[in-house]
Coordinates of C-alpha atoms in Angstrom, one line a residue:
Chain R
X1 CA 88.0 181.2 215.8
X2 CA 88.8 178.0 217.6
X3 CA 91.5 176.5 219.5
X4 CA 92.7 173.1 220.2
X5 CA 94.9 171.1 222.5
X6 CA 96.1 167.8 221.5
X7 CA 97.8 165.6 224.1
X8 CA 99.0 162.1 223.7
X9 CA 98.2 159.8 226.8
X10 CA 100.4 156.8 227.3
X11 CA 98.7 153.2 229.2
X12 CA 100.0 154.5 232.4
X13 CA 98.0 158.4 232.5
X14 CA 101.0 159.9 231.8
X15 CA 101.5 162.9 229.1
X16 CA 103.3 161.5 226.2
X17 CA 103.2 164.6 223.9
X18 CA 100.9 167.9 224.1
X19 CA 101.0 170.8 221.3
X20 CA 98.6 173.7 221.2
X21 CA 97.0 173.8 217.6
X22 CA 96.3 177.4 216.3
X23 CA 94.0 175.9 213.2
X24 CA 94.7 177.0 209.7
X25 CA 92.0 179.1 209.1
X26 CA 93.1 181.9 211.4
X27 CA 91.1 184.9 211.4
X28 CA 93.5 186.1 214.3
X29 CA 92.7 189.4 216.4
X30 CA 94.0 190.7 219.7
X31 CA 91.0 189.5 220.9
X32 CA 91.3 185.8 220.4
X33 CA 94.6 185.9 221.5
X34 CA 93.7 187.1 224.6
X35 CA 91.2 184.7 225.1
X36 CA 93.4 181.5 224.2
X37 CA 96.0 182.6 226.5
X38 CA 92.9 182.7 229.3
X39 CA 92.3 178.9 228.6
X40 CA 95.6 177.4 228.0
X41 CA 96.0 176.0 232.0
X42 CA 92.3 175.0 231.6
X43 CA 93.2 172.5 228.9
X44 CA 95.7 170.0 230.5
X45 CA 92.6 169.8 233.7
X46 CA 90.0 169.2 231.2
X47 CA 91.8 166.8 229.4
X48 CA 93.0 165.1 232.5
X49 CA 89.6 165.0 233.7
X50 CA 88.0 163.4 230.1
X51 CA 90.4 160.4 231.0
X52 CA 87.9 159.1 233.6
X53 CA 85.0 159.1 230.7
X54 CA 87.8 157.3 228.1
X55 CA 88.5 154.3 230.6
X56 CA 84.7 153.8 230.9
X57 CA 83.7 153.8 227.6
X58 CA 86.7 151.7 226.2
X59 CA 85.3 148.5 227.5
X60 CA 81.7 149.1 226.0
X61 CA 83.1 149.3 222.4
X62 CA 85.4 147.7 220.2
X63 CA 86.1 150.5 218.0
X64 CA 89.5 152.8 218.3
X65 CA 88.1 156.2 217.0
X66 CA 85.7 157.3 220.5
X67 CA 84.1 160.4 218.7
X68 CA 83.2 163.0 221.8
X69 CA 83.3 161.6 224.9
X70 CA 83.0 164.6 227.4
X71 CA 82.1 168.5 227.5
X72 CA 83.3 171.6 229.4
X73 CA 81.5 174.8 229.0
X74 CA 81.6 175.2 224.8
X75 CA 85.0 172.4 224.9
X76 CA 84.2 169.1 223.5
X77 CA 86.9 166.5 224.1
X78 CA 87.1 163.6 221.7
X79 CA 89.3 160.5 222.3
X80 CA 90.7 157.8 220.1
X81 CA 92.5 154.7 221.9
X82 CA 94.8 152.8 220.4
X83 CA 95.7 149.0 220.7
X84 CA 98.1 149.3 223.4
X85 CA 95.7 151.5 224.9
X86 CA 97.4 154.7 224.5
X87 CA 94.7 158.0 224.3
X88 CA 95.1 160.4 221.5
X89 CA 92.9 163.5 223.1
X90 CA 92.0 166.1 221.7
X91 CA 90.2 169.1 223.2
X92 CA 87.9 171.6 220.4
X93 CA 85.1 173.7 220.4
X94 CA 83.6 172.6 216.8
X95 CA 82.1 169.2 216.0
X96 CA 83.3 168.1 212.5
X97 CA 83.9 164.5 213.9
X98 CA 85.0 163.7 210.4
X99 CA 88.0 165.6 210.1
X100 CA 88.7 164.8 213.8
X101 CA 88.5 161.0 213.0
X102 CA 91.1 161.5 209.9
X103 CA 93.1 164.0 212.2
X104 CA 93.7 160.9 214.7
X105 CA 94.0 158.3 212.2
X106 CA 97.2 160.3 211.0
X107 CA 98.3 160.6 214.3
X108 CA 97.8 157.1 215.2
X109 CA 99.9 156.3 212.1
X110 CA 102.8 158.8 213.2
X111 CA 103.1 157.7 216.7
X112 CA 103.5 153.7 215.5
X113 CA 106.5 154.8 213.8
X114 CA 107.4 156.4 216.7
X115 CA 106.6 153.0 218.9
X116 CA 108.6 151.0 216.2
X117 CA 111.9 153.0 217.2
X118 CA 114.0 150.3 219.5
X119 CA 115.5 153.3 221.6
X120 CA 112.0 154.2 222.4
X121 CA 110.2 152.7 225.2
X122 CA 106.2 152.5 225.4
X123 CA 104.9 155.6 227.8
X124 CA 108.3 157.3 227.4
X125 CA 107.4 161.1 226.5
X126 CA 108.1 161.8 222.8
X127 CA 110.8 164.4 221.9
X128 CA 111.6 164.1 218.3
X129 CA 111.4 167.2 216.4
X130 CA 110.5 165.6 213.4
X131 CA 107.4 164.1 215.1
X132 CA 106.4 167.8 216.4
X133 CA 106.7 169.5 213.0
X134 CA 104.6 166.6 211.6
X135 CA 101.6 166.9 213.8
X136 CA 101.7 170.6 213.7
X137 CA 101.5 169.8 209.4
X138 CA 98.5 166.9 209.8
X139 CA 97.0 169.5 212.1
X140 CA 97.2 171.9 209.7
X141 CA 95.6 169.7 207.0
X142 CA 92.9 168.5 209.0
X143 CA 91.3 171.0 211.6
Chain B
X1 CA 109.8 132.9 209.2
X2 CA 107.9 136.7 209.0
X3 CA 109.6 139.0 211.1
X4 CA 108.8 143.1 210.4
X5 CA 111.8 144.3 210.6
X6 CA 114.0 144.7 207.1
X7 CA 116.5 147.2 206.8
X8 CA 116.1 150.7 204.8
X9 CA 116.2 150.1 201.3
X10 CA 117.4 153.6 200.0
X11 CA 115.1 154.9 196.6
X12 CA 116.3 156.6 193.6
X13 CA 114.4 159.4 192.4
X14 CA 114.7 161.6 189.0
X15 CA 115.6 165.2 189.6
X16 CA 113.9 167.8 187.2
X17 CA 117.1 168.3 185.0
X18 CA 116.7 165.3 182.5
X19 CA 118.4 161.8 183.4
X20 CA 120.4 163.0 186.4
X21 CA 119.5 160.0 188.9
X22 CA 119.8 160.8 192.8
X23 CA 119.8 158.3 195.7
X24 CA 117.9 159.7 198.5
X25 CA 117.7 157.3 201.7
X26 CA 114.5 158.4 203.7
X27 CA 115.6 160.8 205.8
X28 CA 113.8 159.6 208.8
X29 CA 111.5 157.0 210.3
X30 CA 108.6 159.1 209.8
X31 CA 108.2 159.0 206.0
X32 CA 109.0 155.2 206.3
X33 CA 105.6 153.5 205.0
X34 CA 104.3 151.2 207.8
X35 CA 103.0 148.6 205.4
X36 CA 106.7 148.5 203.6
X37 CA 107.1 145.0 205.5
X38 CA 104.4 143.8 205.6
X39 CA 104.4 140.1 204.4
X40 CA 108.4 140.4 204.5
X41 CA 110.2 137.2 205.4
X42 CA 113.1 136.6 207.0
X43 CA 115.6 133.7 206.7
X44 CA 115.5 131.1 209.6
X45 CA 119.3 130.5 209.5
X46 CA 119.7 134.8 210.4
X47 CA 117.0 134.6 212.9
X48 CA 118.6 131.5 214.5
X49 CA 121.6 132.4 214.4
X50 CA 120.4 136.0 216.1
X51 CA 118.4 134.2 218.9
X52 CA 121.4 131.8 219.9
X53 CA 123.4 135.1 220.1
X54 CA 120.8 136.6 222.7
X55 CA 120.5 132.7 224.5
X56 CA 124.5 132.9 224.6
X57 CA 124.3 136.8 225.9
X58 CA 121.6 136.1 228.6
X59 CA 123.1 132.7 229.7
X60 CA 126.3 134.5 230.8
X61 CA 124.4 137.1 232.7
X62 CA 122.1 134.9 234.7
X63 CA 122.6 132.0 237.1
X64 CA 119.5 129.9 236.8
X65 CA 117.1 128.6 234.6
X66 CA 114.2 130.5 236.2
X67 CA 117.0 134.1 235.0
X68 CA 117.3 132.6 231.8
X69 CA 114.0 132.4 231.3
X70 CA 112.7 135.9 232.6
X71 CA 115.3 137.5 230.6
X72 CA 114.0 136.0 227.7
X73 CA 110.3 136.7 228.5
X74 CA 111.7 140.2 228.9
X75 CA 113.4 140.3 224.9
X76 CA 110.1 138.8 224.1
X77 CA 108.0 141.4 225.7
X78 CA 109.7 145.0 223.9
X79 CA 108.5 142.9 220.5
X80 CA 105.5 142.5 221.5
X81 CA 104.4 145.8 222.5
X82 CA 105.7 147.1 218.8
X83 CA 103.7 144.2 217.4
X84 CA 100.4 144.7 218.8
X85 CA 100.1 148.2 217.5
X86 CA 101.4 147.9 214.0
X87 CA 99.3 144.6 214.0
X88 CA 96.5 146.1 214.6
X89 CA 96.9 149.1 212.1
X90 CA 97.4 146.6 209.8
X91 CA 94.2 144.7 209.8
X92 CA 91.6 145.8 207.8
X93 CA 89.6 147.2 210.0
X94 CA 91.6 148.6 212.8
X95 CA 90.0 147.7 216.4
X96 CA 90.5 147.2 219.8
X97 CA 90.0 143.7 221.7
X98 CA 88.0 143.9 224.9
X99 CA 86.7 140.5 225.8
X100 CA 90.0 137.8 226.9
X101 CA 88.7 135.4 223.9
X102 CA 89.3 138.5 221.5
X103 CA 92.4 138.9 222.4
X104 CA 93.8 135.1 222.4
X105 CA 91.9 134.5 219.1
X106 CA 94.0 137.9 218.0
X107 CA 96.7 136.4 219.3
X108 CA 96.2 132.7 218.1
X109 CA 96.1 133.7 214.6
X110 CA 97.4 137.5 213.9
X111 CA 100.2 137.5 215.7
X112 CA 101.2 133.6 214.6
X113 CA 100.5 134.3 211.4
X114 CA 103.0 137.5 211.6
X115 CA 105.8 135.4 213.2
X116 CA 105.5 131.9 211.9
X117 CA 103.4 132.2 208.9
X118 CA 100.8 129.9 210.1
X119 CA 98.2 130.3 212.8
X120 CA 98.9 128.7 216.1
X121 CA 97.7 125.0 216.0
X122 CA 95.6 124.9 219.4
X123 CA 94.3 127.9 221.8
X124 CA 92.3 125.7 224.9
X125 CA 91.2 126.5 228.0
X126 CA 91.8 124.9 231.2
X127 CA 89.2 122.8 232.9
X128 CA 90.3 123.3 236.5
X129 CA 91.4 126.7 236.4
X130 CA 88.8 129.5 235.2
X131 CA 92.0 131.8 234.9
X132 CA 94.1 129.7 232.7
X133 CA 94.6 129.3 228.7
X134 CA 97.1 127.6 226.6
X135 CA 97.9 128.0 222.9
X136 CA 100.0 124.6 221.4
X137 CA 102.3 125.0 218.9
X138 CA 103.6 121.7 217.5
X139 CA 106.5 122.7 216.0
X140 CA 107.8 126.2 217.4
X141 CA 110.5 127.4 214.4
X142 CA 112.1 129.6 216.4
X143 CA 113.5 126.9 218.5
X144 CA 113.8 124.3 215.7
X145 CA 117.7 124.2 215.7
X146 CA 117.9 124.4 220.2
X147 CA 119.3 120.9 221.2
X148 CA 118.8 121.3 225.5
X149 CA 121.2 119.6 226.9
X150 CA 120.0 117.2 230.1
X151 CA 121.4 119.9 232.9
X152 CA 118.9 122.5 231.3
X153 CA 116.2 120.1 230.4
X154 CA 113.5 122.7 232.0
X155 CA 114.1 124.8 229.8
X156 CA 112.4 126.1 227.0
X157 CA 113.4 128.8 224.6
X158 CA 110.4 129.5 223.7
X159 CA 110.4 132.0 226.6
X160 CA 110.5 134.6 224.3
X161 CA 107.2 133.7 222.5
X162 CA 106.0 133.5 226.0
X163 CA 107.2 137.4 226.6
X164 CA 105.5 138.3 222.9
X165 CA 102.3 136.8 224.3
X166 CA 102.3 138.5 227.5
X167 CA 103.2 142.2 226.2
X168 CA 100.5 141.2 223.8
X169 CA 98.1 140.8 226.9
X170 CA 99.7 143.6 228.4
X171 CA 98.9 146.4 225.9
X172 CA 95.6 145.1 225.9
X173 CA 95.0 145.6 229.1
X174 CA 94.8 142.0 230.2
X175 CA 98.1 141.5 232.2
X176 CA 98.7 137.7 232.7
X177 CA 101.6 135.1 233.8
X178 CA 103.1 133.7 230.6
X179 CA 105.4 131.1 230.4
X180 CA 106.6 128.6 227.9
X181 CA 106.5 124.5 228.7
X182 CA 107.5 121.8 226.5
X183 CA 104.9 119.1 226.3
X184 CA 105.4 116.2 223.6
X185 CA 102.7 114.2 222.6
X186 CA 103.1 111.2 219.3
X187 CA 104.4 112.7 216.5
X188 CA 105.8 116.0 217.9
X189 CA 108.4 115.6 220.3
X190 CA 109.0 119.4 220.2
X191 CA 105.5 120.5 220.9
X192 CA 105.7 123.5 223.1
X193 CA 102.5 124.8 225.0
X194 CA 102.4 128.4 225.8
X195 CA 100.5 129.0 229.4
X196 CA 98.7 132.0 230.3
X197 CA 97.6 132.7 233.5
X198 CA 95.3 136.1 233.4
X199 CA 95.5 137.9 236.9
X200 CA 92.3 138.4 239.0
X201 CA 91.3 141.9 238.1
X202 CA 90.8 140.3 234.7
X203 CA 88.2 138.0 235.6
X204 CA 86.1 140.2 237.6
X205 CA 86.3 142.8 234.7
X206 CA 84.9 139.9 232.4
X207 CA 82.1 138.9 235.0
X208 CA 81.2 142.7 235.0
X209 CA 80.9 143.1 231.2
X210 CA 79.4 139.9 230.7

């Protein structure tokens, strides 16, 4: 049983996007549930505090995928930034960094299409349906 | 001159009952391939002509050469946010530029190589300012068919380059003054030098991570 929370950060700390991924695999009970709903505030501070780590690290590497870059209790967060410095996070509680890294890729590729839109501006939050249904689908796929 | 924009081609696709033939237009930017453009071209006649349409728009906007050229920097700068990320995901190996030479070299040759087909013919740095680079271009295509008359003769179109530069260095995290100065030397009277002056934080940031 796991949970994640994905959030799209735009160059100026600002929430682009968020979704709540139930994972595919779902051996639901009452009990997990429960326990998710517990959590759900905790995600956004966690996130929000991982942000600090991301702005440290970015300089130190070259590379867009960050792997995990902070921990909470049993939550990892792992970060990818992109070139315009926007932050894909993504807050889990299991470490298969490979499926993470092809998880963001996808995204990555998604929210360049997204960018490529002329009505859309850069850091403007992102309501398109079709994006929504399409990471809840690469989510699916990957974690 | 390369430009990545082309408009939707729509695709015909079989259906399972036998030579039935449907056109299906993609149904939404999402399923559009990203690398669909990539080494498209685009004539220089439309592109002209499309620029001297956004000079005419602007000119009767603004009062001043100084307007002008903001408002071009500005036109500039929404391309060259979109062109710094798809650039990137198009190289092969996707990654991030953190050190100001990166990013100029990125620019010097990705990016010129995306708009003009050809990389940019000089990127130099200034001797009396630490915070200042320039990248030459001897013949700038985009403003190839601009005849300045003598009223305007500070200006320079090329404005817009300027603003692809800077949202460039912007995105980057590098924010920087860009502007755009014509400066002929034997040979190429239209040689245009792009100027970009990289703000303090930027510096100290370098010195830090040096």
């Amino acid at each position: 049983m796991s949970v994640y929370y994905f959030a799209i950060v735009g160059a100026t700390d600002n929430p682009i996007y968020e979704a709540d991924i139930t994972p595919s695999s779902r051996s639901s009970t009452l009990i997990d549930i429960s326990r998710r709903d517990d959590h759900k505030h905790l995600n956004q501070f966690i996130t929000h505090a991982a942000l600090d780590v991301v702005e440290e690290i970015q300089w130190t590497s070259q590379a867009m995928y960050l792997k995990s870059i902070d921990r909470f209790n049993e939550f990892f967060v792992s970060s990818f930034v992109t070139a315009g410095n926007v932050k894909l996070m993504l807050l889990h509680d299991q470490k298969s960094e490979d499926s993470i890294k092809n998880f963001f890729n996808e995204i990555y590729e998604l929210y360049i299409k997204i960018l490529m839109n002329p009505f859309y501006e850069k850091n403007f939050p992102i309501t398109s349906q079709q994006f929504d249904v399409r990471v809840k689908a690469v989510a699916r796929r990957f974690l | 001159m390369a430009d990545p924009s082309n408009p939707p081609r729509t695709s015909l696709t079989t259906s399972t009952y036998g030579d039935q033939r449907t056109i299906r237009a993609n149904k939404s930017i999402l399923e559009r391939s990203l690398n669909k453009t990539r080494g498209a071209e685009v004539s220089l006649n439309a592109q002209s002509y499309m620029f001297s349409e956004m000079l005419q728009y602007a000119q009767k906007r603004v009062n001043g050469i100084q307007d002008l050229e903001k408002r071009m920097n500005e036109f500039g700068y929404r391309v060259g946010t979109r062109l710094l990320e798809l650039l990137s995901w198009r190289e092969k190996v996707p990654k991030r530029e953190t050190r100001v030479l990166g990013v100029l070299y990125f620019i010097h040759s990705v990016v010129w190589k995306a708009l003009f087909n050809k990389q940019a013919d000089s990127l130099e740095k200034s001797t009396e300012n630490d915070d200042e680079y320039m990248i030459s271009d001897n013949e700038p295509l985009l403003t190839r068919y601009i005849s300045v008359p003598k009223e305007l003769s500070q200006l320079n179109c090329n404005a817009y380059v300027a603003g692809i530069v800077e949202a460039v260095l912007d995105g980057c995290q590098f924010p920087a003054r860009v502007t755009a100065h014509t400066v002929p030397i034997d040979g190429f009277p239209q040689r245009t030098t792009i100027l970009i002056k990289l703000e303090k934080e930027v510096l100290q940031r370098e010195e830090l991570l040096k």
